XYZ file of C-alpha atoms in Angstrom:
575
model
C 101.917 -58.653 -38.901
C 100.158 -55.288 -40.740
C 101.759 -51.895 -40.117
C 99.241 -50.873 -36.871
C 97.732 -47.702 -36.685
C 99.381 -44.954 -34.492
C 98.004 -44.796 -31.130
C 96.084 -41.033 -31.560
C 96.163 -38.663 -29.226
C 92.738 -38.809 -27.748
C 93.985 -42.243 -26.514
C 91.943 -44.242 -29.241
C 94.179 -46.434 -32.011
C 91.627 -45.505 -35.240
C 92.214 -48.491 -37.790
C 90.947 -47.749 -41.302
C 91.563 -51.000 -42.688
C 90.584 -54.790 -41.429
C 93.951 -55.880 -41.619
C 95.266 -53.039 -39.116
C 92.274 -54.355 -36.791
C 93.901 -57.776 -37.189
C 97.519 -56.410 -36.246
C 96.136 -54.734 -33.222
C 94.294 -57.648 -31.494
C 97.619 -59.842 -32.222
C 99.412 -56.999 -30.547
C 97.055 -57.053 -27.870
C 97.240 -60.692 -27.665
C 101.086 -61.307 -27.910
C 101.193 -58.586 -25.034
C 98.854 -60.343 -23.040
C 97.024 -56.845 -23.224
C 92.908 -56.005 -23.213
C 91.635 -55.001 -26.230
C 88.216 -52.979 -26.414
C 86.154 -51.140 -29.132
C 83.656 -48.415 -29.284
C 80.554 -46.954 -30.803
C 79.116 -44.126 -29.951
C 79.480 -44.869 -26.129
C 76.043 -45.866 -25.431
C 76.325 -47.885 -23.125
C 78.046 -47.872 -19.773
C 81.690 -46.984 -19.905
C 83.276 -49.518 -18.196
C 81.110 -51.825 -19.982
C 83.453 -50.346 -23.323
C 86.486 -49.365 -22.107
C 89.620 -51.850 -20.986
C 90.660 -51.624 -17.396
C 92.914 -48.348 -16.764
C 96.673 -49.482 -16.217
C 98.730 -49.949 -12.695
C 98.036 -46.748 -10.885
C 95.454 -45.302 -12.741
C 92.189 -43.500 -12.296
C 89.100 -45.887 -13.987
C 86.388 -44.276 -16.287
C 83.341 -42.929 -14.663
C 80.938 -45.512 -14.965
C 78.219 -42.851 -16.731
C 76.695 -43.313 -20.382
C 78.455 -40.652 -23.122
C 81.915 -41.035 -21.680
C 83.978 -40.472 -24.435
C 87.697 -40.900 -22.910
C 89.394 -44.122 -22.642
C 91.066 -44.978 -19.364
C 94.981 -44.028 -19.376
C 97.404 -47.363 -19.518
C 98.716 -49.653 -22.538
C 95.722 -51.790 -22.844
C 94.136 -51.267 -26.432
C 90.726 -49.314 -27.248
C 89.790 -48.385 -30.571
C 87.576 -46.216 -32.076
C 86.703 -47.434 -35.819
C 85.854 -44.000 -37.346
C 87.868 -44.425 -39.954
C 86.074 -47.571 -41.075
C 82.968 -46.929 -41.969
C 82.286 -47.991 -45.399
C 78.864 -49.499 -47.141
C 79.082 -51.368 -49.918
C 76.031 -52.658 -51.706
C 76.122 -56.054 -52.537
C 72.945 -56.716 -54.458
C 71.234 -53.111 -54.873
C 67.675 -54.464 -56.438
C 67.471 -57.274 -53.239
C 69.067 -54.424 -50.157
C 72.157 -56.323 -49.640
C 74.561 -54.312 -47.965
C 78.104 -54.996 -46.613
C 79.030 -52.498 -43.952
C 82.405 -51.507 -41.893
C 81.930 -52.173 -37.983
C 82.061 -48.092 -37.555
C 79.116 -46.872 -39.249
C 76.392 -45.345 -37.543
C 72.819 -46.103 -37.841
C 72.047 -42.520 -38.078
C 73.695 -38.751 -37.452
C 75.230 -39.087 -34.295
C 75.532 -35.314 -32.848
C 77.880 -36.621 -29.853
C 80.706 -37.997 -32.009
C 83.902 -36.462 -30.837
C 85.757 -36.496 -34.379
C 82.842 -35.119 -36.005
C 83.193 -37.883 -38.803
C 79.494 -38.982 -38.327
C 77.112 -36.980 -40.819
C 73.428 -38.083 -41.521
C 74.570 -38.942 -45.331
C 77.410 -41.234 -44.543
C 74.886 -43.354 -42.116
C 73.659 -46.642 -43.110
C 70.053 -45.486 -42.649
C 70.006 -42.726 -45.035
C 72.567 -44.301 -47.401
C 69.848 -47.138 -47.824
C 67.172 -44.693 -48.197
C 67.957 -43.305 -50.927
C 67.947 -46.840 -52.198
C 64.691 -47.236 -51.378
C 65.383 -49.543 -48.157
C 65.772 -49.515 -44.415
C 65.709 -51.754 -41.591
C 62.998 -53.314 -40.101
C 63.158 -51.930 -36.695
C 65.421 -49.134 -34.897
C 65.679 -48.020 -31.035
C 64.610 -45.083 -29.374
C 67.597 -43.043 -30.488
C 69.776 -43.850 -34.136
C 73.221 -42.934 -33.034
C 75.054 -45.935 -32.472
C 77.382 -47.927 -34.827
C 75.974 -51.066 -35.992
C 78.700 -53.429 -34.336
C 77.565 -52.071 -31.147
C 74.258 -51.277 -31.610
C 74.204 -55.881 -32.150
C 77.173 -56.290 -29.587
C 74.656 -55.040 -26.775
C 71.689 -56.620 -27.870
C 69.851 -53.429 -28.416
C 66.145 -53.229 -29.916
C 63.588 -51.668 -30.997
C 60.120 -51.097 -29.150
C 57.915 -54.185 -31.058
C 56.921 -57.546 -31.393
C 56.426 -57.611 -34.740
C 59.159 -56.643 -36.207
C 63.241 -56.683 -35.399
C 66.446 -55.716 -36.448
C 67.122 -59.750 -36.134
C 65.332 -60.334 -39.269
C 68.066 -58.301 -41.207
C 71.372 -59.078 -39.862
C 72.659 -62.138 -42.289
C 76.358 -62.803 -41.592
C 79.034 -60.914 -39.711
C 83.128 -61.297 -39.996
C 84.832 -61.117 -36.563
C 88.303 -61.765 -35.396
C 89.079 -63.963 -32.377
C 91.919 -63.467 -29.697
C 94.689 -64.556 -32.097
C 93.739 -62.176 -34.730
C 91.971 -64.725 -37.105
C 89.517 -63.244 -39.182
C 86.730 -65.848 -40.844
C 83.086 -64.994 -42.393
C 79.544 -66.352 -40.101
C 76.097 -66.711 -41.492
C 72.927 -67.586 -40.307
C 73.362 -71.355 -41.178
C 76.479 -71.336 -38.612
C 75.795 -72.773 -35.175
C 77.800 -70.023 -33.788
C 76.435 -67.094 -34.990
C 73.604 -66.918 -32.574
C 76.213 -66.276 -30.101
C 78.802 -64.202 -31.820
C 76.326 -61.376 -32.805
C 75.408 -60.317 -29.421
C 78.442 -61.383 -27.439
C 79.507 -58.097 -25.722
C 82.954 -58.013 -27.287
C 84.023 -60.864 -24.942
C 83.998 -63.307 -28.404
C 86.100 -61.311 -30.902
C 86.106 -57.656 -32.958
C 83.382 -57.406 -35.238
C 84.970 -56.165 -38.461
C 82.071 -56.182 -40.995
C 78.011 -57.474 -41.421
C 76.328 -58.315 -43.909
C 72.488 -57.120 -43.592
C 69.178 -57.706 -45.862
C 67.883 -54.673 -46.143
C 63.926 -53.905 -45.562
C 61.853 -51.895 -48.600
C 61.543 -48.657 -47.470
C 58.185 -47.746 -45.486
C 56.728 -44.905 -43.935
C 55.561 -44.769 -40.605
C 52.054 -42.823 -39.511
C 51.506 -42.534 -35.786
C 50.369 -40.096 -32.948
C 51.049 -39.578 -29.571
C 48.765 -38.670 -26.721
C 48.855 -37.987 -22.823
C 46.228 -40.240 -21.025
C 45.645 -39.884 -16.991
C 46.200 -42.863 -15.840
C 43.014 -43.763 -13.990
C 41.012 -46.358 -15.489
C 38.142 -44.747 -16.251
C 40.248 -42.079 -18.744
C 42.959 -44.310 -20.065
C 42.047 -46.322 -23.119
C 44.748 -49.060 -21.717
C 43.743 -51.441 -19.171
C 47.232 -50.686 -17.459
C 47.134 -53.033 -14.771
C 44.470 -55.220 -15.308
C 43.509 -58.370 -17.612
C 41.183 -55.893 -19.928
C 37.393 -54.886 -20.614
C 35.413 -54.839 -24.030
C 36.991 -51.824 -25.954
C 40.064 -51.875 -23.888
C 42.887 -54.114 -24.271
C 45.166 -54.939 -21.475
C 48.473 -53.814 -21.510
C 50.021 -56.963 -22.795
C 47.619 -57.249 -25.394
C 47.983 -53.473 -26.483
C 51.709 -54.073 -27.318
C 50.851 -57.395 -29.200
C 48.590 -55.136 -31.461
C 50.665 -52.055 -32.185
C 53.111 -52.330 -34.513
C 55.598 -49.737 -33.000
C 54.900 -48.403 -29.801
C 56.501 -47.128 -26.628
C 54.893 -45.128 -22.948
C 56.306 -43.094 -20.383
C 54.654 -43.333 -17.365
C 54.593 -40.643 -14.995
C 53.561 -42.228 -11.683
C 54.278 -39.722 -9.171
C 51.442 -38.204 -7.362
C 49.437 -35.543 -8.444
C 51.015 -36.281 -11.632
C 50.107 -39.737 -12.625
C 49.848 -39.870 -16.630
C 51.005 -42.320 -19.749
C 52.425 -40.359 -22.698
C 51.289 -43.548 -25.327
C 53.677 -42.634 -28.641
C 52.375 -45.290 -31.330
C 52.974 -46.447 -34.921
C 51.667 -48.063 -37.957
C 53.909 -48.945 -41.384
C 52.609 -47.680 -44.552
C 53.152 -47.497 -48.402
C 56.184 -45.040 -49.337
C 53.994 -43.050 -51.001
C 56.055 -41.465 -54.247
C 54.600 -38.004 -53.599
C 55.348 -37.454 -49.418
C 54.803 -34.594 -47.503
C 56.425 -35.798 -44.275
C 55.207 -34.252 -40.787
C 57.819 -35.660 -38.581
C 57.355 -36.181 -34.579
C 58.630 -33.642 -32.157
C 59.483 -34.759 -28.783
C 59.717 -30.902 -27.508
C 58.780 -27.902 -29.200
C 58.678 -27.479 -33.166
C 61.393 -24.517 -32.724
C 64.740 -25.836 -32.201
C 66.027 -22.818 -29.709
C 62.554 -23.436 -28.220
C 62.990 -27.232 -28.256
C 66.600 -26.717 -26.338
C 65.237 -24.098 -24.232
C 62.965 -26.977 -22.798
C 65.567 -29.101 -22.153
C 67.717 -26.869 -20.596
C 64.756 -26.033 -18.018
C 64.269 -29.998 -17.988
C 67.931 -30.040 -17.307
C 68.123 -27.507 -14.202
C 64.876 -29.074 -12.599
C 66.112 -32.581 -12.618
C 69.286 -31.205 -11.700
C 68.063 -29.588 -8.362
C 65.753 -32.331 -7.873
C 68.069 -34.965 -7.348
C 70.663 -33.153 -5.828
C 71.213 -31.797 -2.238
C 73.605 -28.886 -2.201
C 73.631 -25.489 -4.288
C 77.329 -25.699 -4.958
C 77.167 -29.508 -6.399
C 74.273 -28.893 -8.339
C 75.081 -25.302 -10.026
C 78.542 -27.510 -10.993
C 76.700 -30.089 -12.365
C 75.002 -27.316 -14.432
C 77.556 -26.028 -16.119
C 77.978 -28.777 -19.018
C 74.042 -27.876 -19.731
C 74.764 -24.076 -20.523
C 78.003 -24.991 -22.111
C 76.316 -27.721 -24.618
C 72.707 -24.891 -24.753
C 75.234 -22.235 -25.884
C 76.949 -24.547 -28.892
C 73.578 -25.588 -29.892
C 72.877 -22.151 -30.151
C 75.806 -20.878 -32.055
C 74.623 -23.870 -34.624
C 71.144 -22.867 -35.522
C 72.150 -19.370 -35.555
C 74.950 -20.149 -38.166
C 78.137 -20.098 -36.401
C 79.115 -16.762 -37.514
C 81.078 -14.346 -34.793
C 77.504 -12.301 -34.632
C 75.849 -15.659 -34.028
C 78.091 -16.511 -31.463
C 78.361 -13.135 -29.896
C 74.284 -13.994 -29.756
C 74.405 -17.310 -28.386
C 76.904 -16.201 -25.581
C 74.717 -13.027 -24.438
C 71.044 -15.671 -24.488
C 73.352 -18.393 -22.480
C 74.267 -15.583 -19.899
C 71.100 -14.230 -19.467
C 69.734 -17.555 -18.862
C 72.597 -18.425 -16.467
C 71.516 -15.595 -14.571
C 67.566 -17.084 -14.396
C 69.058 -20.493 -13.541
C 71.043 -19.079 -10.350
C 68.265 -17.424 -9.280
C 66.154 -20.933 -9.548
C 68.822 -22.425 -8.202
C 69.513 -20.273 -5.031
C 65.986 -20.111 -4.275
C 64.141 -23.611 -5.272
C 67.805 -25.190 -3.347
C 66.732 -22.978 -0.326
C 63.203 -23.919 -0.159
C 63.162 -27.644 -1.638
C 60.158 -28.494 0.070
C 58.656 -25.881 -2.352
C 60.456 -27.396 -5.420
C 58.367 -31.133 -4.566
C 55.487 -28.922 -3.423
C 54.851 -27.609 -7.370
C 56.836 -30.509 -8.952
C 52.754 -31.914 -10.184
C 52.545 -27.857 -12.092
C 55.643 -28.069 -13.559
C 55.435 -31.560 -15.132
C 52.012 -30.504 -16.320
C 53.764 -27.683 -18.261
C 56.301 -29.999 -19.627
C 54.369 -33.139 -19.986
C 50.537 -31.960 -20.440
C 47.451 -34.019 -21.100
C 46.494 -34.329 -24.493
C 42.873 -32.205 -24.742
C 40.294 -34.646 -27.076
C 40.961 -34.373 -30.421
C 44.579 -32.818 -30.195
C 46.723 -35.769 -30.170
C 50.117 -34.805 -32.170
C 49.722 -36.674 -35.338
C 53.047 -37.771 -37.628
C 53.963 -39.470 -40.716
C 57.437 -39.369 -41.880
C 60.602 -41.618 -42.820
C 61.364 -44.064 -40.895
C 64.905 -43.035 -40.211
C 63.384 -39.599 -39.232
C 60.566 -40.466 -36.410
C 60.541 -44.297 -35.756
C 63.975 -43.385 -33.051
C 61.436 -40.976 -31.507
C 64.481 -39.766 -28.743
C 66.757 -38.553 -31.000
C 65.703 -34.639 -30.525
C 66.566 -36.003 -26.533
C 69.972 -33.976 -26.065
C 72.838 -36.093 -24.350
C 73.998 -33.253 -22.241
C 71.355 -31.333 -21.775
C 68.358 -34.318 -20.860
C 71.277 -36.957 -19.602
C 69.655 -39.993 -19.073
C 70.830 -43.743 -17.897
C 68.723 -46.523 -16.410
C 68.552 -49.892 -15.977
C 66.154 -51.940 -18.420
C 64.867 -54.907 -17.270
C 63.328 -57.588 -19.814
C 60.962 -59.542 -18.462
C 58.883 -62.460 -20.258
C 55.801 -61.003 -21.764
C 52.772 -62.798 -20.160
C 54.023 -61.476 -16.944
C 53.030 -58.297 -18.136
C 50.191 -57.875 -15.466
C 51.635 -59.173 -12.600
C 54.777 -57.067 -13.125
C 52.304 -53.806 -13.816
C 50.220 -54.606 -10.581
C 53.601 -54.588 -8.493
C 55.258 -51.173 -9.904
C 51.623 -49.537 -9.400
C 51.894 -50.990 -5.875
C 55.634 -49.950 -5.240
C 55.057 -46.038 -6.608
C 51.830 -45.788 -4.512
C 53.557 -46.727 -1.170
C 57.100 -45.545 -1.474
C 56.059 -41.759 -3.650
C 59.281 -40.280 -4.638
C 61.933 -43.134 -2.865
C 60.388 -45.451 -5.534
C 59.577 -43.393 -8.469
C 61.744 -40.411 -8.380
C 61.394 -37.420 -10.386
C 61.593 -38.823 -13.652
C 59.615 -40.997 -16.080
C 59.495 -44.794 -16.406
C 59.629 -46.021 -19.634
C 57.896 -49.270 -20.883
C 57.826 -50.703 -24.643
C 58.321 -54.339 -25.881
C 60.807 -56.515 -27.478
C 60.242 -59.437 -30.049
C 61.739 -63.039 -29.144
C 65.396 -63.773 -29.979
C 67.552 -66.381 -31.432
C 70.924 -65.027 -30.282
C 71.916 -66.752 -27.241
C 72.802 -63.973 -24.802
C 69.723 -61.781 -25.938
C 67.508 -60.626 -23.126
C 64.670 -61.480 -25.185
C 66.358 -65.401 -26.164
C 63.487 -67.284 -27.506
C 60.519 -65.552 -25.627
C 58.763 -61.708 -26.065
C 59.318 -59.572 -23.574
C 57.628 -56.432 -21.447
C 60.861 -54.025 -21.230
C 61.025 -51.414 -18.340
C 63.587 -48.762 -18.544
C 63.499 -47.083 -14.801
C 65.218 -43.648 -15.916
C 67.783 -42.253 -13.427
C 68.487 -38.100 -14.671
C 72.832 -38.212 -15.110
C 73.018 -35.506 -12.688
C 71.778 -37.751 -9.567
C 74.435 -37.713 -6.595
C 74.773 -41.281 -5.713
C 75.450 -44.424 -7.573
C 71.988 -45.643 -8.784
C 73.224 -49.406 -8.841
C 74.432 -49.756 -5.533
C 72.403 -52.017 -2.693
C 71.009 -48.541 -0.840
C 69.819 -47.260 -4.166
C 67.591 -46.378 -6.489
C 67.558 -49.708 -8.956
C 68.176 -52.416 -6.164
C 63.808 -52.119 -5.408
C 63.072 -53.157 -8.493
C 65.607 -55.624 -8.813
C 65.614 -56.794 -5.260
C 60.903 -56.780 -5.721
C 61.023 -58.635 -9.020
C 62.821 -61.331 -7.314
C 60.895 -61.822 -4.317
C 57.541 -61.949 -6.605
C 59.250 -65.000 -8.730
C 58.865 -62.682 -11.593
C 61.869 -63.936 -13.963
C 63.936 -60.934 -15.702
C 66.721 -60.377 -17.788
C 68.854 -57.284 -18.167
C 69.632 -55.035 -20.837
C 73.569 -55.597 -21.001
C 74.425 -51.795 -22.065
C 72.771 -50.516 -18.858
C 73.053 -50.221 -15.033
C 73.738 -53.810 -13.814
C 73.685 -54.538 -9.992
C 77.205 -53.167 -8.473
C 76.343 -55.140 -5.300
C 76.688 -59.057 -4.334
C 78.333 -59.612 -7.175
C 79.023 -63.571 -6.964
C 75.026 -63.481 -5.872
C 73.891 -61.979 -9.248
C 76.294 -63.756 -11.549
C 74.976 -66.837 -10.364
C 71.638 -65.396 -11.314
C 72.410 -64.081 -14.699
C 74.091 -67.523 -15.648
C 70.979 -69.450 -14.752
C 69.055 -67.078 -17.115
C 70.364 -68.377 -20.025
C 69.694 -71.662 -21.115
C 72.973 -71.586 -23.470
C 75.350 -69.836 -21.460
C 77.863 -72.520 -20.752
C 77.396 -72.768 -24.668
C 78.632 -69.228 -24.919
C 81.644 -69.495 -22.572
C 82.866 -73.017 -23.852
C 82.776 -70.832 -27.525
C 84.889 -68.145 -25.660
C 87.363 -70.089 -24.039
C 88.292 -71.379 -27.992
C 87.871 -67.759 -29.277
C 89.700 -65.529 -26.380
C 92.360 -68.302 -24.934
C 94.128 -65.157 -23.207
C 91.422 -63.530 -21.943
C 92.214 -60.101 -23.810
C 88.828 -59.231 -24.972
C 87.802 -59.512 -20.748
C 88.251 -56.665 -18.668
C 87.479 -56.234 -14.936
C 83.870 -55.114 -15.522
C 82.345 -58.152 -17.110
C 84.746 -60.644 -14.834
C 82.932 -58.960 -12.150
C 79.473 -59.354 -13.461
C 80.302 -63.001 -15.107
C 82.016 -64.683 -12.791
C 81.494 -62.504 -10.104
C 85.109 -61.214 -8.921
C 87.747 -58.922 -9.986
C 89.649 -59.988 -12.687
C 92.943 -59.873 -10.921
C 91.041 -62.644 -8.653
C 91.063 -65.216 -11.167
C 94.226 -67.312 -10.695
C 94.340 -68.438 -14.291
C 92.241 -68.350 -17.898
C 91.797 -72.221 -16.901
C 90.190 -70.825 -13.962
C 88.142 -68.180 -15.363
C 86.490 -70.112 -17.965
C 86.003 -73.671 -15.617
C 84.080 -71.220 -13.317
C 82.278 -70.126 -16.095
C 81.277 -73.559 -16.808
C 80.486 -74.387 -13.781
């Protein structure tokens, strides 16, 4: 066995080399341990993390959490492994470490992310990318595939570039898969339950620029140039057919009363022109102290919105100044004058926010009452002729969220894939749920809704048919548990399946935390190759170590201590 990396003191191992990844999952696996790896903690945390050990607190089950649970089970961070290596320059065939990140990502807690040591920019100035990216660039590649993320298109997907992938099973065996194997339509999106992705091999895309605007639209028919909910007129496409005709494209939909408005953000490719002037997309204002002004406002809005009490929500607050006041101390420099600055703007703005906070918190009625105004401030309709106009690089604009703070405009949601020519019937039933329950059904925040191109990998949400995708966004500060039976995401969920609309969920994000048995039997019968899948993981993960109590619950739907045996666990599986 290979020397393994010291545990670190953040509670990560951080592996530089493949063979100390091998060592640890043989540790793991001789131990009869878990063993779980990270990106940039994207996804739900105790989707990523192993279960905590005997008398420990789990990891809040929020999106950004970037501590492991305490215990001797295994979880690695793969910082330290990060490497490109170009395999073919002139054809874009790169070789990449599992711990490289698409882009910059701001929220990495060693700090080893920077936007030149992404794969992105590092095939940029190659004069390549990749076909596709998702709203936001941060992730590593291993988990950015792992999760069976996307991009907002049907004509284009990150798919098309991934060409082979090494991955080691549950005995520490490392071997190479390509797109000829049978298997690897199941090992690159398998959730970690199938192995540690070590490396992949991806065919780059030439390098394109993207040109694109955005524009507000009401959504009443007569001013929106989208037939939202209906099949379409002359000169206006349904929605369905809108997304089959835009290359990139994503909409938030405001639906609450008063407010009612699509913010349409859409794309074209074009020619990397050797002269470029790039105008990139801004989600918020052009000035970056402006830009996180706005989304500290966003933050404390939200914040009282969904919140009850003055005490729990001026708590909740305090990450929002903290994280406003770094950002600060950044763009001014970081000199003692600039922080000396930053701490004296972040006070004074502490002092605005308790006084919105004492009052708004006193009179909430008031808050909902002028909730239309303020969203009209923050979100306003695009006058005729004014739409904000783009072109830039595609690692620049085309992950249009990535000016979104983490802290500051804290998002999570549950996004639910559903097949494409449902498109209107699935429209005509949200427009009918916001209309009759107002806030209980759309809440304060936006609904987002973009597409996804078919799939070949087995567990994809998008497995051999396009798909509508609906992201109903749920503002990190909420009290409650957004996934439980009495909440927020159980309408939709709970709707979809009483109108026979069929769905698939995005595995990253909320899944039910209710009737669990109920909804694993559902999930199973989604997939016409899961017992496929789990016959490949019972020869890949004999000792269950890549399985922690998360996905038992949602796979086989109990607690992992439940299952009497691995026999058991994959027979049910099976079954």
């Amino acid at each position: 066995m290979s020397q393994l990396p010291p545990l670190g003191a953040d509670g990560f191992y951080h592996p530089s080399t493949e063979a100390e990844i091998i060592a640890l999952v043989q540790k793991a696996n001789n131990e009869l341990l878990e063993i779980r790896c990270r990106g940039a903690a994207h996804s739900l945390a105790r989707a990523i993390y192993t279960d905590p050990g005997q008398g420990e607190l789990p990891v809040p089950n929020v999106v950004s959490e970037q501590k492991p649970p305490k215990g001797p089970n295994l979880n690695v961070m793969f910082d330290q492994y990060y490497k490109l290596n170009w395999i073919d320059p002139q054809k874009g065939i790169i070789e990449v470490e599992a711990g490289i990140h698409l882009g910059y990502d701001p929220e990495d807690p060693t700090g080893t992310s920077t936007l030149e040591n992404s794969l992105l920019y590092q095939a940029f100035v190659k004069g390549f990318t990749l076909s596709d990216l998702g709203g936001i660039s941060h992730q590593t590649i291993s988990g950015f595939l792992m999760t069976g993320s996307s991009g907002g298109s049907l004509m284009y997907s990150i798919d098309e570039n991934i060409i082979g992938l090494s991955i080691i099973d549950g005995l520490g065996q490392c071997k190479w898969f390509d797109k000829t194997d049978e298997e690897f339509g199941a090992l690159v999106l398998s959730l970690g339950l199938l192995g540690v992705v070590s490396k992949v091999r991806v065919q780059l895309t030439p390098i394109f620029n993207i040109y694109g605007q955005q524009i507000t639209y009401p959504t009443k028919p007569a001013d929106c140039p989208i037939d939202l909910f209906g099949s379409g007129t002359p000169g206006k496409p349904s929605f369905e057919n809108f997304l089959k005709a835009t290359p990139y494209t994503r909409v938030l939909w405001w639906p609450q009363e008063k407010v009612e408005r699509v913010v349409i953000w859409e794309a074209s490719r074009g020619t990397a022109m050797p002269v470029f002037d790039p105008v990139p997309y801004e989600e918020f204002a052009k000035d970056s102290l402006l830009a996180n002004v706005e989304q500290l406002l966003a933050s404390i809005l939200f914040t009282m919105l969904g919140n009850s009490k003055i005490g729990v929500v001026w708590k909740k607050l305090r990450p929002s100044f903290k994280e406003f006041r770094h950002l600060t101390e950044q763009s001014w420099g970081g000199s003692i004058l600039a922080k000396a600055a930053a701490w004296v703007l972040t006070f004074i703005l502490k002092i605005i926010g308790f006084v919105m906070v004492l009052f708004f918190m006193t009179f909430k009625g008031l808050l909902r009452a002028i909730y239309p105004f303020v969203i009209d401030i923050l979100q306003p309709l695009t006058k005729k002729g004014n739409a904000q106009m783009f072109m830039d690089y595609t690692y620049s604009s085309l992950p249009m969220d990535n000016g979104a703070n983490d802290i500051l405009m804290g998002t999570e949601f549950t996004e639910i894939w559903i097949p494409l020519d449902y498109t209107q019937k699935a429209m005509q039933l949200l427009d009918k749920m916001f209309k009759e329950g107002k806030f209980e059904a759309t809440g304060y925040y936006s609904t987002e809704l973009y597409a996804g191109k078919q799939s070949n990998y087995w567990l994809s949400p998008a497995y051999q048919r396009d798909v509508l995708r609906i992201d109903f966004f749920w503002f990190s500060t909420n009290e409650g548990n957004p996934a439980s039976k009495e909440d927020f995401f159980a309408q939709y969920w709970e709707a979809l399946r009483q109108e026979n609309i069929p769905f698939r969920l995005h595995w990253a994000k909320f899944l039910p935390e209710y009737d669990f048995a109920e909804w694993a039997a559902y999930i199973q019968a989604s997939y016409p190759r899961w017992n496929d899948f789990m016959e490949l993981r019972k020869q890949r993960d004999p000792n269950n170590i890549f399985l922690n109590n998360y996905w038992s619950r949602h796979l086989f739907g109990k607690d992992k201590a439940d299952l009497k045996s691995v026999a058991e666990a994959h027979s049910e599986l099976l079954s």
